[in-house]
GROMACS .gro file of C-alpha atoms in nm:
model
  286
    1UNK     CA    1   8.177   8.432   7.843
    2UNK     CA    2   7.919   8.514   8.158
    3UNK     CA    3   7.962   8.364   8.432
    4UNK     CA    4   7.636   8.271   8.633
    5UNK     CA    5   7.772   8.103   8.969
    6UNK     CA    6   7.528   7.802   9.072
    7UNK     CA    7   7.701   7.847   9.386
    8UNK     CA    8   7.991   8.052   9.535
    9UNK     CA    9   8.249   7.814   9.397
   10UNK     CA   10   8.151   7.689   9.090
   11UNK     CA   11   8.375   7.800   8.808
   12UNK     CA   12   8.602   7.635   8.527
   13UNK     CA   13   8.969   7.541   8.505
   14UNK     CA   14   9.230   7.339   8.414
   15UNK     CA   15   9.581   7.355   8.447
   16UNK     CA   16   9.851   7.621   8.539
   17UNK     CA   17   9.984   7.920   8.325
   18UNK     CA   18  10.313   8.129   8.373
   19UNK     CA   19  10.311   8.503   8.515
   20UNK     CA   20  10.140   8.774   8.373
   21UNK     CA   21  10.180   9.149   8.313
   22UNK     CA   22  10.008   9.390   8.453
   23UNK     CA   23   9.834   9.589   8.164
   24UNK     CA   24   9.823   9.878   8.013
   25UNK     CA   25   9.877  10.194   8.255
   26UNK     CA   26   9.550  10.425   8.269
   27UNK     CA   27   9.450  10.509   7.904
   28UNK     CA   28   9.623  10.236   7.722
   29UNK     CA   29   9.365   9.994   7.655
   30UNK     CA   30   9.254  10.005   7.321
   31UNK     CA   31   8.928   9.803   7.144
   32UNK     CA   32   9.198   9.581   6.954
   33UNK     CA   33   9.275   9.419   7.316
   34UNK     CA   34   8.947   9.240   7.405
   35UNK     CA   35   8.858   8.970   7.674
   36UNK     CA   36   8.530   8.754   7.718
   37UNK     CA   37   8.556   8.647   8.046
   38UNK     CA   38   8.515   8.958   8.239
   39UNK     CA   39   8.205   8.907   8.334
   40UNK     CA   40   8.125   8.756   8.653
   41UNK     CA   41   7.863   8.684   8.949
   42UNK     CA   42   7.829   8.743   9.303
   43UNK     CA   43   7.727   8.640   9.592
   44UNK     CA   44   7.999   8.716   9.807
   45UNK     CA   45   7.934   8.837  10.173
   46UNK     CA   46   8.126   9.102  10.376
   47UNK     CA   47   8.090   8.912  10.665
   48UNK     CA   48   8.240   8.610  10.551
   49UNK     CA   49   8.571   8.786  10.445
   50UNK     CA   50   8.589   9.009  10.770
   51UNK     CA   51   8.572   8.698  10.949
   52UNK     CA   52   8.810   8.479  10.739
   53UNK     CA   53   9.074   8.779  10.688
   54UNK     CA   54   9.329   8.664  10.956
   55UNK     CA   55   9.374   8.327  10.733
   56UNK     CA   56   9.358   8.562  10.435
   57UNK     CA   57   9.674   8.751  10.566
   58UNK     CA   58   9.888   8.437  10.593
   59UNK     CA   59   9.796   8.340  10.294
   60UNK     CA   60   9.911   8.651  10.126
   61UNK     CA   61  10.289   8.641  10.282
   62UNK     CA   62  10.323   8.289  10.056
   63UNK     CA   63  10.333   8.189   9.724
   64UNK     CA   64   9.998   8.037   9.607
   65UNK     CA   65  10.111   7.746   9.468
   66UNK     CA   66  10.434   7.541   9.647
   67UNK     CA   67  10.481   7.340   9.314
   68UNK     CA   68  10.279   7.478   9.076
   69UNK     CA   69   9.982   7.203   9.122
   70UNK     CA   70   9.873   7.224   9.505
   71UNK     CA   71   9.790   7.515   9.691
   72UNK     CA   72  10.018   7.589   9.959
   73UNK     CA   73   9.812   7.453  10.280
   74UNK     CA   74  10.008   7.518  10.554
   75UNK     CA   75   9.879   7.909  10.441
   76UNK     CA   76   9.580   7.777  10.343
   77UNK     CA   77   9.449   7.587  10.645
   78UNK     CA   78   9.295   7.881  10.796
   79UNK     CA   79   9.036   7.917  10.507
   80UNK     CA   80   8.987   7.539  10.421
   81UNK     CA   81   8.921   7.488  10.786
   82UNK     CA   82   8.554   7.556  10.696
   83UNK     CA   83   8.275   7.629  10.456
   84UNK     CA   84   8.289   7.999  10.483
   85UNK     CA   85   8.669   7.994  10.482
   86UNK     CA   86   8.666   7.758  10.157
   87UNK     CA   87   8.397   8.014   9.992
   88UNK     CA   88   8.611   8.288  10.030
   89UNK     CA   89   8.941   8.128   9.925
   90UNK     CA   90   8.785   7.997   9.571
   91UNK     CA   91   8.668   8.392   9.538
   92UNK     CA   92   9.038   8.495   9.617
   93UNK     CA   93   9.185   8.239   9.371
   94UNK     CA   94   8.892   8.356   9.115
   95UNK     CA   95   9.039   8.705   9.142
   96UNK     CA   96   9.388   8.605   9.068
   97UNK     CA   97   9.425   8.323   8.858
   98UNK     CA   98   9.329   8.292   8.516
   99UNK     CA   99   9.055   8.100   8.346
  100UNK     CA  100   9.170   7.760   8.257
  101UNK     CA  101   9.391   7.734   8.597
  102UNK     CA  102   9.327   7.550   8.883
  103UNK     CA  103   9.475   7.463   9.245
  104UNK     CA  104   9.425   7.156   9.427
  105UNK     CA  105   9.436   7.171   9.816
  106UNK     CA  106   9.376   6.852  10.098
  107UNK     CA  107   9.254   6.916  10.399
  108UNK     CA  108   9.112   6.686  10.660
  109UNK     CA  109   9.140   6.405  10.355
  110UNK     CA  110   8.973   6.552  10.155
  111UNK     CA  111   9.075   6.731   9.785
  112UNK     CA  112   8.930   7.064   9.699
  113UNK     CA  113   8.992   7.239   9.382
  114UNK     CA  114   8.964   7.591   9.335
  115UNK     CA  115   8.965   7.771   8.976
  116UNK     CA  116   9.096   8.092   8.827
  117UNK     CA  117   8.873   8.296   8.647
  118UNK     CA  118   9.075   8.661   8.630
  119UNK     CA  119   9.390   8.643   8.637
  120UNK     CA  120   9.462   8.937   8.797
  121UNK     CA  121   9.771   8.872   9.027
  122UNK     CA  122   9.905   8.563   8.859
  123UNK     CA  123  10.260   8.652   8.977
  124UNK     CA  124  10.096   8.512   9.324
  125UNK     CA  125  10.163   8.135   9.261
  126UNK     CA  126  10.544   8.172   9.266
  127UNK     CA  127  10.566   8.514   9.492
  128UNK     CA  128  10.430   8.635   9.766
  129UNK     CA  129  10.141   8.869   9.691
  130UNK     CA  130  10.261   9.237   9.626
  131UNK     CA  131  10.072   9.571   9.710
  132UNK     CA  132   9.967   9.542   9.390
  133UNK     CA  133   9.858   9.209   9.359
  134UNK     CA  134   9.683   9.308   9.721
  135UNK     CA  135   9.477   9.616   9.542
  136UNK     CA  136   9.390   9.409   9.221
  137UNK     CA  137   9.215   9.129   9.462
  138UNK     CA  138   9.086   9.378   9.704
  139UNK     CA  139   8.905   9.549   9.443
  140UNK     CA  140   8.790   9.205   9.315
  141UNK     CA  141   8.650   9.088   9.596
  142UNK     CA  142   8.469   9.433   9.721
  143UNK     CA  143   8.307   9.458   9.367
  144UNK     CA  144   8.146   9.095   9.378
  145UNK     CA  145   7.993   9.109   9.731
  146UNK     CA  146   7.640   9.123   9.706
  147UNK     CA  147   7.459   9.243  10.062
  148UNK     CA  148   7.121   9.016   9.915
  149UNK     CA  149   7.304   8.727   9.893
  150UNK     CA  150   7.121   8.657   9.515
  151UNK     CA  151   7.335   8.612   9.192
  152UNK     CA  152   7.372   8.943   8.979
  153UNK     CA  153   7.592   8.920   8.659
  154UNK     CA  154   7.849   9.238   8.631
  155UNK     CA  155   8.074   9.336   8.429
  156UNK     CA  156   8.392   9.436   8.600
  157UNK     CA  157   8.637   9.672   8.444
  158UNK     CA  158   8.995   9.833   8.553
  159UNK     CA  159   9.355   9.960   8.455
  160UNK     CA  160   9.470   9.588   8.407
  161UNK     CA  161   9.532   9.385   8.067
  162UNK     CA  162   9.261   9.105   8.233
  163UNK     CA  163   9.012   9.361   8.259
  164UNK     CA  164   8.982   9.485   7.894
  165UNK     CA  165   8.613   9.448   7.770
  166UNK     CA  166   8.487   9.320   7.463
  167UNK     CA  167   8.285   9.522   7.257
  168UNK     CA  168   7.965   9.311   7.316
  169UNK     CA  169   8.007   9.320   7.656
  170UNK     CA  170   8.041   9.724   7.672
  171UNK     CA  171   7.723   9.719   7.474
  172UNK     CA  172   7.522   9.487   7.673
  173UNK     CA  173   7.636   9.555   8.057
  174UNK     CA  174   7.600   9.914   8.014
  175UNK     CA  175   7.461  10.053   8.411
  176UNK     CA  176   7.703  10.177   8.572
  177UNK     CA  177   7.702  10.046   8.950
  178UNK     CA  178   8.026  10.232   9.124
  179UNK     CA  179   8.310  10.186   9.201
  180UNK     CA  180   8.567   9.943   9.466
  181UNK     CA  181   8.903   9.940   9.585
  182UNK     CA  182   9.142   9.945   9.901
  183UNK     CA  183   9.350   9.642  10.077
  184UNK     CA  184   9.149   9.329  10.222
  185UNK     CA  185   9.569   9.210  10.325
  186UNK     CA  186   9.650   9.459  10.532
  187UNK     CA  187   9.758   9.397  10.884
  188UNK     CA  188   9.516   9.246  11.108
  189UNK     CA  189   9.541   9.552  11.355
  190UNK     CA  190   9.412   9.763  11.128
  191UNK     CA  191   9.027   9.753  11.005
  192UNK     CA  192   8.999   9.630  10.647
  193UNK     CA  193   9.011   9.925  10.404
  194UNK     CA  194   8.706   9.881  10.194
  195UNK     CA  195   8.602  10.152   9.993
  196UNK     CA  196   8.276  10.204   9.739
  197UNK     CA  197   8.202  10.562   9.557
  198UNK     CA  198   7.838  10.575   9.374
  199UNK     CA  199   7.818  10.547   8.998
  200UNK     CA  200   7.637  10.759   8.773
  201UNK     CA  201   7.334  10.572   8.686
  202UNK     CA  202   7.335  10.409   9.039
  203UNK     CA  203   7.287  10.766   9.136
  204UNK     CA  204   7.033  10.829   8.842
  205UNK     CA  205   6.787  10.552   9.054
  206UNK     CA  206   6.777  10.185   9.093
  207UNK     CA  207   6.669   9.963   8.754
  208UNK     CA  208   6.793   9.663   8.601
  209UNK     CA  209   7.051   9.482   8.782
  210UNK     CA  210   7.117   9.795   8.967
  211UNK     CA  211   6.819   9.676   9.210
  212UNK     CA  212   6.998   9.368   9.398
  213UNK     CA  213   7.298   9.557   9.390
  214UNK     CA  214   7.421   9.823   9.697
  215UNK     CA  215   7.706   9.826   9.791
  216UNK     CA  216   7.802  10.136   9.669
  217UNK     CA  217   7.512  10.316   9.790
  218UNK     CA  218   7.544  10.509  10.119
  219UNK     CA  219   7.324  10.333  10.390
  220UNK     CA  220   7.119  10.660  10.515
  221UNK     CA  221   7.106  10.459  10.872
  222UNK     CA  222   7.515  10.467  10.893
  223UNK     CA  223   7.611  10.804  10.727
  224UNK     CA  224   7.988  10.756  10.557
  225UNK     CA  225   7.911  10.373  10.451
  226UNK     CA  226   7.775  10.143  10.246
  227UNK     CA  227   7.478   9.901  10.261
  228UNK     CA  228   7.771   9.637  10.286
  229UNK     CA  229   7.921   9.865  10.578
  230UNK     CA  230   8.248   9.988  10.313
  231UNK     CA  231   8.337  10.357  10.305
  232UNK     CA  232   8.081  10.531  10.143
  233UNK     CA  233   8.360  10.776   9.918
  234UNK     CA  234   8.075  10.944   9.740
  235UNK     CA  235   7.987  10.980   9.411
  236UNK     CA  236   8.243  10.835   9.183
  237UNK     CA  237   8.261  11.123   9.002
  238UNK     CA  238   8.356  11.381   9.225
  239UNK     CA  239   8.552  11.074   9.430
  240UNK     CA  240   8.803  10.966   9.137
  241UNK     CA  241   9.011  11.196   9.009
  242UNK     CA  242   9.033  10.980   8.631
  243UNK     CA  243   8.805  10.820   8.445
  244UNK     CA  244   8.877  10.636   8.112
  245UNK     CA  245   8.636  10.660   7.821
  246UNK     CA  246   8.775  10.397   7.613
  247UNK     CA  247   8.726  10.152   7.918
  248UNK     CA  248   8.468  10.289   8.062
  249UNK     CA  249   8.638  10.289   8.423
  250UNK     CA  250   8.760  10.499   8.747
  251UNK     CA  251   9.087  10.558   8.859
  252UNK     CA  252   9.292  10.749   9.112
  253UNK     CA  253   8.943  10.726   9.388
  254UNK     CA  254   9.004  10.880   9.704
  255UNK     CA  255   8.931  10.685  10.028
  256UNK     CA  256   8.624  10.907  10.172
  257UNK     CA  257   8.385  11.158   9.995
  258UNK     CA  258   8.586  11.435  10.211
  259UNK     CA  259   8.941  11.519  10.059
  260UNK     CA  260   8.980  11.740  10.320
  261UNK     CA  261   8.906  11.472  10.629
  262UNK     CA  262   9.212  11.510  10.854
  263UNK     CA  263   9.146  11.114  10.970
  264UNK     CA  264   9.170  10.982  10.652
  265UNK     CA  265   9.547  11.120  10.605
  266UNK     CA  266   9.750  10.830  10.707
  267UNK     CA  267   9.506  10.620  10.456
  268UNK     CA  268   9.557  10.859  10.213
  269UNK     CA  269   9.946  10.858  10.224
  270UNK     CA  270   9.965  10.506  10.242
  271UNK     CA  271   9.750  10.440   9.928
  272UNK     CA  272   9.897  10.657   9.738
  273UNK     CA  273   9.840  10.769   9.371
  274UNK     CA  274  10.030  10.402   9.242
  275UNK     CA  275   9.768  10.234   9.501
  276UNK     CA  276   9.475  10.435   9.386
  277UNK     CA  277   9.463  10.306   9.022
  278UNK     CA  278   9.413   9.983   9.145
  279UNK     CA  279   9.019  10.037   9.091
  280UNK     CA  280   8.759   9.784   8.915
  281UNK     CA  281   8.451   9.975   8.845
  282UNK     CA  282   8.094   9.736   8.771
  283UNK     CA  283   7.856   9.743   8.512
  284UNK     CA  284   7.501   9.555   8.511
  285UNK     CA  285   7.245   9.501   8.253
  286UNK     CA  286   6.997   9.784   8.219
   0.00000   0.00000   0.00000
């Protein structure tokens, strides 16, 4: 199913599910486990969750849901405080709820509801959200900002159960954008660790979808980053030290296109090889 945002909030859902696992570890997706909501839009800006992050933080040390219908708004209150804040907290709950789930949150008087679409940290609505959880929505949220602010469909695809691809959708979303992961949660001392490496036919020149899409390129006016100002790791090849053919996908990135950059140790330690797997690699239509 493709989903084609009319605006940043606009999905579908309905009630809640129980936990979820996982997935597969790297490798272990096979065609016989297929998905057809994996596609999704953007239109996501990296300002907006820079400046919302604080709120984003709290929210992360609770449970999602505080009885399994309402969002937990005393954590919440930061990002339904305003527009921006609400736009980034239905992308959050899109990243780790499932399709066909919903939360329910009043602020101010007035009832917002926000939808799953992913499902990739559904253990979030009864627990606080793990590293895990935290690299699985990180890498969510990197791979759907879009630095044009215009609506792109991509295909997102990753080491987790929820981000097995169909057949049709291998077929059909078959550029290959780049790559996203690091920790939007981690403490609000430290910057935000947002990292993009360069895909091969992103490197191969700009067609298709590829054209309203770069985030993983390298900005040539700030060497080291992105046209969305994330790390600019390189290219995803040389960057990642697996890549799955059966799903199409990176894993095991490293933080900058330099293994051998002494600043980048403490990052590297701290996300280590568990961390690093938690990549989502986009596809567009050619």
């Amino acid at each position: 199913m493709l989903f084609l945002m009319r605006n940043c909030a606009v999905l579908v859902g309905l009630a809640l599910v129980g936990c979820v696992d996982e997935g597969p570890s790297f490798d272990e997706t096979t065609s016989t486990v297929t998905t057809d909501n994996r596609l999704s839009a953007n239109r996501l800006s990296a300002n907006r969750l820079s400046a919302n992050r604080l709120s984003a933080n709290r929210l992360s040390a609770n449970r999602l849901s505080a009885n399994r219908l309402e969002l937990n708004h005393l954590a919440a209150d930061g990002l339904l405080a305003t527009p921006e804040g609400r736009e980034v907290l239905s992308f959050i709950i899109s990243c780790a709820i499932d399709e066909g789930e919903s939360l329910v949150a009043t602020y101010d008087g007035v009832d917002y509801e926000f939808y799953g679409e992913l499902g990739l940290a559904e253990h979030w609505l009864t627990h606080p959200l793990d590293r895990k959880g935290q690299g699985w929505i990180s890498a969510c949220l990197f791979a759907r900002v879009n630095a044009n602010n215009v609506t792109v469909p991509i295909s997102l695809r990753g080491a987790h159960a929820r981000l097995t691809v169909s057949p049709e959708e291998a077929a059909g979303w078959t550029l290959q954008e780049g790559a996203f992961y690091g920790n939007y949660f981690r403490p609000i001392e430290q910057p935000i660790l947002w990292v993009a490496c360069r895909g091969t036919d992103q490197a191969a020149g700009e067609t298709g979808g590829l054209v309203d899409r770069d985030c993983a390129e390298e900005d040539p006016a700030n060497p080291g980053y992105t046209y969305c100002g994330f790390i600019y790791a390189g290219d995803c090849t040389d960057a990642c030290a697996r890549y799955s053919e059966a799903g199409t996908y990176y894993g095991k990135c490293r933080v900058t296109a330099d293994p051998h950059d002494d600043a980048n140790e403490d990052e590297l330690d701290w996300n280590n090889l568990h961390k690093l797997r938690q990549v989502i690699t986009t596809y567009v239509t050619p």
